[in-house]
PDB file of C-alpha atoms and ligand atoms in Angstrom:
ATOM      1  CA  MET A   1      -2.586 -11.154  20.594  1.00 68.00           C
ATOM      2  CA  PRO A   2      -0.370  -9.115  17.856  1.00 75.00           C
ATOM      3  CA  LYS A   3       0.658  -5.645  18.902  1.00 86.00           C
ATOM      4  CA  VAL A   4      -0.331  -4.245  15.557  1.00 91.00           C
ATOM      5  CA  ARG A   5      -3.273  -5.573  13.315  1.00 96.00           C
ATOM      6  CA  THR A   6      -1.409  -7.053  10.421  1.00 98.00           C
ATOM      7  CA  LYS A   7      -2.867  -8.981   7.272  1.00 98.00           C
ATOM      8  CA  LEU A   8      -0.026 -10.769   5.073  1.00 98.00           C
ATOM      9  CA  VAL A   9      -1.272 -10.393   1.538  1.00 98.00           C
ATOM     10  CA  THR A  10      -0.166 -12.706  -0.954  1.00 98.00           C
ATOM     11  CA  TRP A  11       0.512 -12.523  -4.703  1.00 98.00           C
ATOM     12  CA  GLU A  12      -2.739 -14.439  -5.238  1.00 98.00           C
ATOM     13  CA  GLU A  13      -5.020 -12.176  -3.415  1.00 98.00           C
ATOM     14  CA  VAL A  14      -3.563  -9.175  -5.344  1.00 98.00           C
ATOM     15  CA  HIS A  15      -4.381 -10.824  -8.570  1.00 98.00           C
ATOM     16  CA  ASP A  16      -7.841 -11.562  -7.454  1.00 98.00           C
ATOM     17  CA  TRP A  17      -8.692  -8.147  -6.312  1.00 99.00           C
ATOM     18  CA  ALA A  18      -7.431  -6.469  -9.156  1.00 98.00           C
ATOM     19  CA  PHE A  19      -9.517  -8.649 -11.167  1.00 98.00           C
ATOM     20  CA  ARG A  20     -12.540  -7.963  -9.587  1.00 98.00           C
ATOM     21  CA  LEU A  21     -12.037  -4.243  -9.139  1.00 99.00           C
ATOM     22  CA  ALA A  22     -11.876  -4.337 -13.091  1.00 98.00           C
ATOM     23  CA  ARG A  23     -14.951  -6.137 -13.347  1.00 98.00           C
ATOM     24  CA  LEU A  24     -16.593  -3.698 -10.919  1.00 98.00           C
ATOM     25  CA  ILE A  25     -15.532  -0.804 -13.398  1.00 98.00           C
ATOM     26  CA  GLU A  26     -16.541  -2.882 -16.397  1.00 98.00           C
ATOM     27  CA  ASP A  27     -19.921  -3.586 -15.028  1.00 98.00           C
ATOM     28  CA  SER A  28     -20.601   0.050 -14.046  1.00 98.00           C
ATOM     29  CA  GLY A  29     -20.506   1.006 -18.065  1.00 98.00           C
ATOM     30  CA  TRP A  30     -17.862   3.365 -17.492  1.00 98.00           C
ATOM     31  CA  ARG A  31     -14.684   2.956 -19.451  1.00 98.00           C
ATOM     32  CA  PRO A  32     -11.641   5.073 -18.623  1.00 98.00           C
ATOM     33  CA  ASP A  33      -9.414   6.565 -21.504  1.00 98.00           C
ATOM     34  CA  ALA A  34      -6.587   6.632 -18.983  1.00 98.00           C
ATOM     35  CA  VAL A  35      -5.442   5.229 -15.713  1.00 98.00           C
ATOM     36  CA  VAL A  36      -3.430   7.320 -13.061  1.00 98.00           C
ATOM     37  CA  ALA A  37      -1.611   4.918 -10.576  1.00 98.00           C
ATOM     38  CA  VAL A  38      -0.771   6.814  -7.185  1.00 98.00           C
ATOM     39  CA  ALA A  39       2.714   5.863  -6.325  1.00 98.00           C
ATOM     40  CA  ARG A  40       3.780   3.802  -5.073  1.00 97.00           C
ATOM     41  CA  GLY A  41       0.909   1.307  -3.584  1.00 98.00           C
ATOM     42  CA  GLY A  42      -1.197   2.243  -6.752  1.00 98.00           C
ATOM     43  CA  TYR A  43       1.242   0.620  -9.181  1.00 98.00           C
ATOM     44  CA  VAL A  44       0.634  -3.141  -9.210  1.00 98.00           C
ATOM     45  CA  PRO A  45      -3.013  -2.669  -8.970  1.00 98.00           C
ATOM     46  CA  ALA A  46      -3.203  -0.477 -11.894  1.00 99.00           C
ATOM     47  CA  ARG A  47      -1.029  -2.280 -13.891  1.00 98.00           C
ATOM     48  CA  LEU A  48      -3.197  -5.161 -13.162  1.00 98.00           C
ATOM     49  CA  VAL A  49      -6.386  -3.416 -14.138  1.00 98.00           C
ATOM     50  CA  CYS A  50      -5.154  -2.176 -17.206  1.00 98.00           C
ATOM     51  CA  ASP A  51      -4.169  -5.725 -18.204  1.00 98.00           C
ATOM     52  CA  VAL A  52      -7.732  -7.041 -17.602  1.00 98.00           C
ATOM     53  CA  LEU A  53      -9.579  -3.784 -18.874  1.00 98.00           C
ATOM     54  CA  ASP A  54      -6.851  -3.089 -22.026  1.00 98.00           C
ATOM     55  CA  ILE A  55      -6.033  -0.084 -21.132  1.00 98.00           C
ATOM     56  CA  HIS A  56      -2.721   1.291 -22.641  1.00 98.00           C
ATOM     57  CA  ASP A  57      -2.447   4.878 -21.048  1.00 98.00           C
ATOM     58  CA  LEU A  58      -0.922   4.269 -18.145  1.00 98.00           C
ATOM     59  CA  LEU A  59       0.596   7.420 -15.661  1.00 98.00           C
ATOM     60  CA  SER A  60       1.547   8.120 -12.201  1.00 98.00           C
ATOM     61  CA  VAL A  61       1.548  10.705  -9.503  1.00 98.00           C
ATOM     62  CA  GLN A  62       3.320  10.118  -6.470  1.00 98.00           C
ATOM     63  CA  VAL A  63       1.982  11.260  -3.158  1.00 96.00           C
ATOM     64  CA  LEU A  64       3.811  11.010   0.043  1.00 92.00           C
ATOM     65  CA  HIS A  65       1.887  10.754   3.048  1.00 77.00           C
ATOM     66  CA  TRP A  66       2.981   7.740   5.476  1.00 58.00           C
ATOM     67  CA  GLY A  67       6.250   7.138   6.272  1.00 55.00           C
ATOM     68  CA  ARG A  68       7.290   4.265   8.454  1.00 56.00           C
ATOM     69  CA  ALA A  69       4.808   1.309   8.251  1.00 54.00           C
ATOM     70  CA  ALA A  70       1.628   1.994   9.879  1.00 56.00           C
ATOM     71  CA  GLU A  71       2.495   5.531  11.313  1.00 59.00           C
ATOM     72  CA  ILE A  72       1.467   8.893   9.702  1.00 58.00           C
ATOM     73  CA  THR A  73       4.375  11.140   9.800  1.00 59.00           C
ATOM     74  CA  ALA A  74       3.248  13.984   7.173  1.00 68.00           C
ATOM     75  CA  LYS A  75       0.936  15.837   5.550  1.00 82.00           C
ATOM     76  CA  ALA A  76      -0.049  14.125   1.973  1.00 89.00           C
ATOM     77  CA  HIS A  77       1.691  16.102  -0.761  1.00 92.00           C
ATOM     78  CA  VAL A  78       2.354  15.466  -4.432  1.00 95.00           C
ATOM     79  CA  LYS A  79       6.037  14.817  -4.775  1.00 95.00           C
ATOM     80  CA  TYR A  80       5.940  14.106  -8.416  1.00 96.00           C
ATOM     81  CA  PRO A  81       3.219  15.512 -10.730  1.00 96.00           C
ATOM     82  CA  VAL A  82       1.344  14.456 -13.653  1.00 96.00           C
ATOM     83  CA  PRO A  83       3.325  16.348 -16.322  1.00 95.00           C
ATOM     84  CA  VAL A  84       0.581  16.391 -19.374  1.00 97.00           C
ATOM     85  CA  LYS A  85      -3.189  17.476 -19.979  1.00 98.00           C
ATOM     86  CA  LEU A  86      -5.792  14.863 -20.344  1.00 98.00           C
ATOM     87  CA  GLU A  87      -8.359  17.138 -21.382  1.00 98.00           C
ATOM     88  CA  GLY A  88     -11.425  15.598 -22.712  1.00 98.00           C
ATOM     89  CA  LYS A  89     -10.344  12.342 -21.012  1.00 98.00           C
ATOM     90  CA  LYS A  90     -12.146  10.110 -18.541  1.00 98.00           C
ATOM     91  CA  VAL A  91      -9.275   9.089 -15.850  1.00 98.00           C
ATOM     92  CA  LEU A  92      -9.383   6.590 -13.448  1.00 98.00           C
ATOM     93  CA  ILE A  93      -7.031   6.837 -10.384  1.00 98.00           C
ATOM     94  CA  ILE A  94      -5.996   3.883  -8.847  1.00 98.00           C
ATOM     95  CA  ASP A  95      -4.298   3.099  -5.166  1.00 98.00           C
ATOM     96  CA  ASP A  96      -3.887   0.158  -3.248  1.00 98.00           C
ATOM     97  CA  ILE A  97      -5.769   1.003  -0.252  1.00 98.00           C
ATOM     98  CA  CYS A  98      -7.830   4.171   0.822  1.00 98.00           C
ATOM     99  CA  ASP A  99      -7.030   4.621   4.424  1.00 97.00           C
ATOM    100  CA  THR A 100      -7.342   7.828   5.703  1.00 95.00           C
ATOM    101  CA  GLY A 101      -8.137   9.008   2.213  1.00 97.00           C
ATOM    102  CA  ASP A 102      -5.665  12.152   2.149  1.00 96.00           C
ATOM    103  CA  SER A 103      -3.646  10.617  -1.090  1.00 96.00           C
ATOM    104  CA  LEU A 104      -6.361   9.790  -2.927  1.00 98.00           C
ATOM    105  CA  ILE A 105      -7.810  13.431  -2.144  1.00 97.00           C
ATOM    106  CA  VAL A 106      -4.541  15.054  -2.779  1.00 97.00           C
ATOM    107  CA  ALA A 107      -3.942  12.944  -6.191  1.00 98.00           C
ATOM    108  CA  ARG A 108      -7.355  14.117  -7.438  1.00 98.00           C
ATOM    109  CA  LYS A 109      -7.138  17.615  -6.979  1.00 98.00           C
ATOM    110  CA  HIS A 110      -3.913  17.626  -8.285  1.00 98.00           C
ATOM    111  CA  LEU A 111      -5.246  15.910 -11.546  1.00 98.00           C
ATOM    112  CA  GLU A 112      -7.991  18.367 -11.757  1.00 98.00           C
ATOM    113  CA  GLU A 113      -5.875  21.187 -11.729  1.00 98.00           C
ATOM    114  CA  ALA A 114      -2.778  20.052 -13.558  1.00 97.00           C
ATOM    115  CA  ALA A 115      -4.249  17.663 -16.229  1.00 98.00           C
ATOM    116  CA  ALA A 116      -8.132  19.141 -16.378  1.00 98.00           C
ATOM    117  CA  PRO A 117      -9.772  15.742 -17.441  1.00 98.00           C
ATOM    118  CA  ALA A 118     -13.124  15.443 -18.582  1.00 98.00           C
ATOM    119  CA  GLU A 119     -14.200  12.926 -15.848  1.00 98.00           C
ATOM    120  CA  ILE A 120     -12.120  11.528 -12.752  1.00 98.00           C
ATOM    121  CA  ARG A 121     -13.252   8.113 -10.905  1.00 98.00           C
ATOM    122  CA  THR A 122     -11.038   6.628  -8.223  1.00 98.00           C
ATOM    123  CA  GLY A 123     -10.397   3.054  -7.413  1.00 99.00           C
ATOM    124  CA  VAL A 124      -8.976   0.826  -4.911  1.00 99.00           C
ATOM    125  CA  MET A 125      -8.629  -2.791  -3.444  1.00 99.00           C
ATOM    126  CA  GLN A 126      -9.418  -1.976  -0.027  1.00 99.00           C
ATOM    127  CA  TRP A 127     -11.598   0.955   1.506  1.00 98.00           C
ATOM    128  CA  ILE A 128     -11.245   1.397   5.182  1.00 98.00           C
ATOM    129  CA  SER A 129     -14.741   2.915   5.734  1.00 98.00           C
ATOM    130  CA  SER A 130     -14.352   3.837   9.455  1.00 98.00           C
ATOM    131  CA  VAL A 131     -11.587   6.147   8.987  1.00 98.00           C
ATOM    132  CA  ALA A 132     -11.648   7.203   5.343  1.00 98.00           C
ATOM    133  CA  LYS A 133     -12.846  11.004   4.398  1.00 98.00           C
ATOM    134  CA  ILE A 134     -13.811   9.709   1.293  1.00 98.00           C
ATOM    135  CA  LYS A 135     -15.586   6.907  -0.457  1.00 98.00           C
ATOM    136  CA  PRO A 136     -13.775   5.757  -3.612  1.00 98.00           C
ATOM    137  CA  ASP A 137     -15.960   5.312  -6.731  1.00 98.00           C
ATOM    138  CA  TYR A 138     -14.910   1.501  -7.067  1.00 99.00           C
ATOM    139  CA  TYR A 139     -13.565  -0.642  -4.096  1.00 99.00           C
ATOM    140  CA  VAL A 140     -13.470  -4.478  -3.680  1.00 99.00           C
ATOM    141  CA  GLU A 141     -13.359  -4.697  -0.063  1.00 98.00           C
ATOM    142  CA  GLU A 142     -14.911  -2.392   2.448  1.00 98.00           C
ATOM    143  CA  VAL A 143     -12.599  -2.721   5.795  1.00 98.00           C
ATOM    144  CA  LYS A 144     -14.276  -1.802   8.814  1.00 98.00           C
ATOM    145  CA  ASP A 145     -11.738  -2.716  11.594  1.00 97.00           C
ATOM    146  CA  TRP A 146      -8.286  -0.854  10.962  1.00 97.00           C
ATOM    147  CA  VAL A 147      -5.800  -3.244   9.728  1.00 98.00           C
ATOM    148  CA  TRP A 148      -2.253  -2.744   8.090  1.00 98.00           C
ATOM    149  CA  TYR A 149      -2.354  -4.931   4.498  1.00 98.00           C
ATOM    150  CA  GLN A 150       1.338  -6.105   4.426  1.00 98.00           C
ATOM    151  CA  TYR A 151       1.080  -6.024   0.521  1.00 98.00           C
ATOM    152  CA  PRO A 152       3.987  -8.438  -1.236  1.00 98.00           C
ATOM    153  CA  TRP A 153       5.563  -5.503  -3.324  1.00 98.00           C
ATOM    154  CA  CYS A 154       6.625  -3.710  -0.009  1.00 98.00           C
ATOM    155  CA  ARG A 155       7.707  -6.927   2.151  1.00 98.00           C
ATOM    156  CA  VAL A 156      11.337  -5.964   2.755  1.00 98.00           C
ATOM    157  CA  GLU A 157      10.082  -2.199   3.424  1.00 98.00           C
ATOM    158  CA  ASP A 158       7.644  -2.908   5.711  1.00 98.00           C
ATOM    159  CA  THR A 159       9.453  -5.773   7.827  1.00 98.00           C
ATOM    160  CA  THR A 160      12.400  -3.328   8.147  1.00 98.00           C
ATOM    161  CA  ASN A 161      10.002  -0.879   9.541  1.00 97.00           C
ATOM    162  CA  PHE A 162       8.622  -2.839  11.870  1.00 98.00           C
ATOM    163  CA  LEU A 163      11.679  -4.391  13.015  1.00 98.00           C
ATOM    164  CA  GLU A 164      12.951  -1.009  13.670  1.00 97.00           C
ATOM    165  CA  LYS A 165       9.753  -0.202  15.725  1.00 97.00           C
ATOM    166  CA  ILE A 166      10.629  -3.417  18.168  1.00 97.00           C
ATOM    167  CA  VAL A 167      14.029  -2.209  18.792  1.00 97.00           C
ATOM    168  CA  ALA A 168      13.070   1.254  19.376  1.00 97.00           C
ATOM    169  CA  GLU A 169      10.021   0.469  21.720  1.00 96.00           C
ATOM    170  CA  THR A 170      12.118  -2.405  23.800  1.00 96.00           C
ATOM    171  CA  GLY A 171      15.519  -0.329  24.023  1.00 97.00           C
ATOM    172  CA  ARG A 172      17.339  -3.544  22.891  1.00 97.00           C
ATOM    173  CA  HIS A 173      19.899  -3.365  19.980  1.00 97.00           C
ATOM    174  CA  GLU A 174      21.432  -6.743  20.413  1.00 97.00           C
ATOM    175  CA  TRP A 175      19.577  -9.929  19.198  1.00 98.00           C
ATOM    176  CA  ARG A 176      19.699 -13.886  18.533  1.00 97.00           C
ATOM    177  CA  PHE A 177      18.146 -13.807  14.801  1.00 97.00           C
ATOM    178  CA  ASP A 178      15.501 -16.856  15.641  1.00 97.00           C
ATOM    179  CA  GLU A 179      14.502 -14.618  19.019  1.00 97.00           C
ATOM    180  CA  LEU A 180      14.074 -11.668  17.069  1.00 98.00           C
ATOM    181  CA  VAL A 181      12.090 -13.482  14.260  1.00 98.00           C
ATOM    182  CA  GLU A 182       9.883 -14.895  17.289  1.00 98.00           C
ATOM    183  CA  THR A 183       9.326 -11.254  18.646  1.00 98.00           C
ATOM    184  CA  PHE A 184       8.253  -9.908  15.188  1.00 98.00           C
ATOM    185  CA  LYS A 185       5.595 -12.901  14.737  1.00 97.00           C
ATOM    186  CA  GLU A 186       4.276 -12.189  18.125  1.00 97.00           C
ATOM    187  CA  TRP A 187       4.102  -8.329  17.676  1.00 97.00           C
ATOM    188  CA  TYR A 188       2.716  -8.541  13.882  1.00 97.00           C
ATOM    189  CA  GLY A 189       1.111 -11.919  13.816  1.00 97.00           C
ATOM    190  CA  ILE A 190       2.606 -12.856  10.617  1.00 98.00           C
ATOM    191  CA  ASP A 191       5.419 -14.764   8.898  1.00 98.00           C
ATOM    192  CA  VAL A 192       7.353 -13.148   6.078  1.00 98.00           C
ATOM    193  CA  GLY A 193       9.472 -16.013   5.588  1.00 98.00           C
ATOM    194  CA  GLU A 194      13.306 -16.170   6.172  1.00 97.00           C
ATOM    195  CA  ARG A 195      14.866 -14.556   3.363  1.00 98.00           C
ATOM    196  CA  VAL A 196      12.468 -11.262   3.784  1.00 98.00           C
ATOM    197  CA  PHE A 197      13.744 -11.411   7.452  1.00 98.00           C
ATOM    198  CA  ARG A 198      17.297 -11.560   6.478  1.00 98.00           C
ATOM    199  CA  ALA A 199      16.983  -8.908   4.003  1.00 98.00           C
ATOM    200  CA  ALA A 200      15.430  -6.263   6.532  1.00 98.00           C
ATOM    201  CA  ILE A 201      17.674  -7.090   9.569  1.00 98.00           C
ATOM    202  CA  GLU A 202      20.947  -6.912   6.959  1.00 97.00           C
ATOM    203  CA  LYS A 203      19.634  -3.194   6.003  1.00 98.00           C
ATOM    204  CA  LEU A 204      19.023  -2.508   9.880  1.00 98.00           C
ATOM    205  CA  ALA A 205      22.453  -3.959  10.737  1.00 97.00           C
ATOM    206  CA  ALA A 206      24.244  -2.008   7.972  1.00 97.00           C
ATOM    207  CA  ARG A 207      22.448   1.190   9.154  1.00 97.00           C
ATOM    208  CA  GLY A 208      23.868   0.445  12.823  1.00 97.00           C
ATOM    209  CA  VAL A 209      20.086   0.250  14.231  1.00 97.00           C
ATOM    210  CA  LEU A 210      20.717  -3.383  15.456  1.00 97.00           C
ATOM    211  CA  LYS A 211      23.218  -6.308  15.788  1.00 97.00           C
ATOM    212  CA  VAL A 212      22.304  -9.807  15.251  1.00 96.00           C
ATOM    213  CA  GLY A 213      25.025 -12.287  16.451  1.00 88.00           C
ATOM    214  CA  ASP A 214      23.942 -15.168  14.532  1.00 85.00           C
ATOM    215  CA  LEU A 215      22.957 -13.446  11.134  1.00 78.00           C
TER     216      LEU A 215
HETATM  217  P1  ADP B   1      -5.462   7.013   0.011  1.00 55.12           P
HETATM  218  O1  ADP B   1      -3.970   7.042  -0.937  1.00 55.12           O
HETATM  219  O2  ADP B   1      -6.440   6.014  -0.278  1.00 55.12           O
HETATM  220  O3  ADP B   1      -5.855   8.281   0.241  1.00 55.12           O
HETATM  221  P2  ADP B   1      -3.669   7.212   2.190  1.00 55.12           P
HETATM  222  O4  ADP B   1      -3.505   8.304   2.264  1.00 55.12           O
HETATM  223  O5  ADP B   1      -4.566   6.698   3.687  1.00 55.12           O
HETATM  224  O6  ADP B   1      -4.613   6.498   1.547  1.00 55.12           O
HETATM  225  O7  ADP B   1      -2.578   6.169   2.479  1.00 55.12           O
HETATM  226  C1  ADP B   1      -1.383   6.474   1.646  1.00 55.12           C
HETATM  227  C2  ADP B   1      -0.509   4.949   1.280  1.00 55.12           C
HETATM  228  O8  ADP B   1       0.016   4.488   2.399  1.00 55.12           O
HETATM  229  C3  ADP B   1      -1.384   3.924   0.677  1.00 55.12           C
HETATM  230  O9  ADP B   1      -1.890   3.991  -0.779  1.00 55.12           O
HETATM  231  C4  ADP B   1      -0.662   2.594   1.139  1.00 55.12           C
HETATM  232  O10 ADP B   1       0.086   2.348   0.153  1.00 55.12           O
HETATM  233  C5  ADP B   1      -0.428   3.001   2.580  1.00 55.12           C
HETATM  234  N1  ADP B   1      -1.190   2.773   3.474  1.00 55.12           N
HETATM  235  C6  ADP B   1      -1.942   3.165   3.924  1.00 55.12           C
HETATM  236  N2  ADP B   1      -3.018   2.696   5.073  1.00 55.12           N
HETATM  237  C7  ADP B   1      -2.662   1.444   4.816  1.00 55.12           C
HETATM  238  C8  ADP B   1      -2.718   0.112   5.590  1.00 55.12           C
HETATM  239  N3  ADP B   1      -3.662   0.172   6.295  1.00 55.12           N
HETATM  240  N4  ADP B   1      -2.292  -1.128   4.940  1.00 55.12           N
HETATM  241  C9  ADP B   1      -1.457  -0.871   4.169  1.00 55.12           C
HETATM  242  N5  ADP B   1      -0.905   0.236   3.426  1.00 55.12           N
HETATM  243  C10 ADP B   1      -1.649   1.576   3.910  1.00 55.12           C
END
């Protein structure tokens, strides 16, 4: 059994979810004038939804919350605000996943105060209903058992963080490449591919976190 429940998400799945999210919005009879992506996880889904719905006004707000993969390190707060007024507009906030819900709550409150749009709705690909403080207006999948979605746009970043956790928890800093990869697969139950493993390991080696003899 893996130590952290993790799902490896493919680009095809992202495309499919974004299409389905766009259809849900369309079928509800509501058409946003602008989309606000919650950076950074909301970027790709927001861009794809804009593509399907033919929306050209795409902005973003950066909310920081999670630090290392699968670990909450700080309170959600706005790092980069929306710098314009959106008075009279219907705005759709898009994020990849609603886990605790904090980022969406903070993004929504910020938008209300800073941009004053006529209406705000929220949309995500995944909604973890067992832990989320809010229910997004639109979601593609309701997830009941918490799992870390390893989205394809942050493969190297998540892998780096997951490997760092292995080093920290085992207290072992020197590894053989195959051995480290096998341990990763056991702990997380996913295979991110050799190129991603190498990129992540090189980063950690450069930072002096670990040493892999046969890299
Ligand atoms: P929300 O933005 O919907 O309020 P959170 O504040 O819980 O969600 O999480 C902020 C960001 O952290 C998410 O947009 C996502 O990029 C990342 N994240 C959180 N939980 C998960 C998870 N279970 N799997 C993958 N990524 C996650």
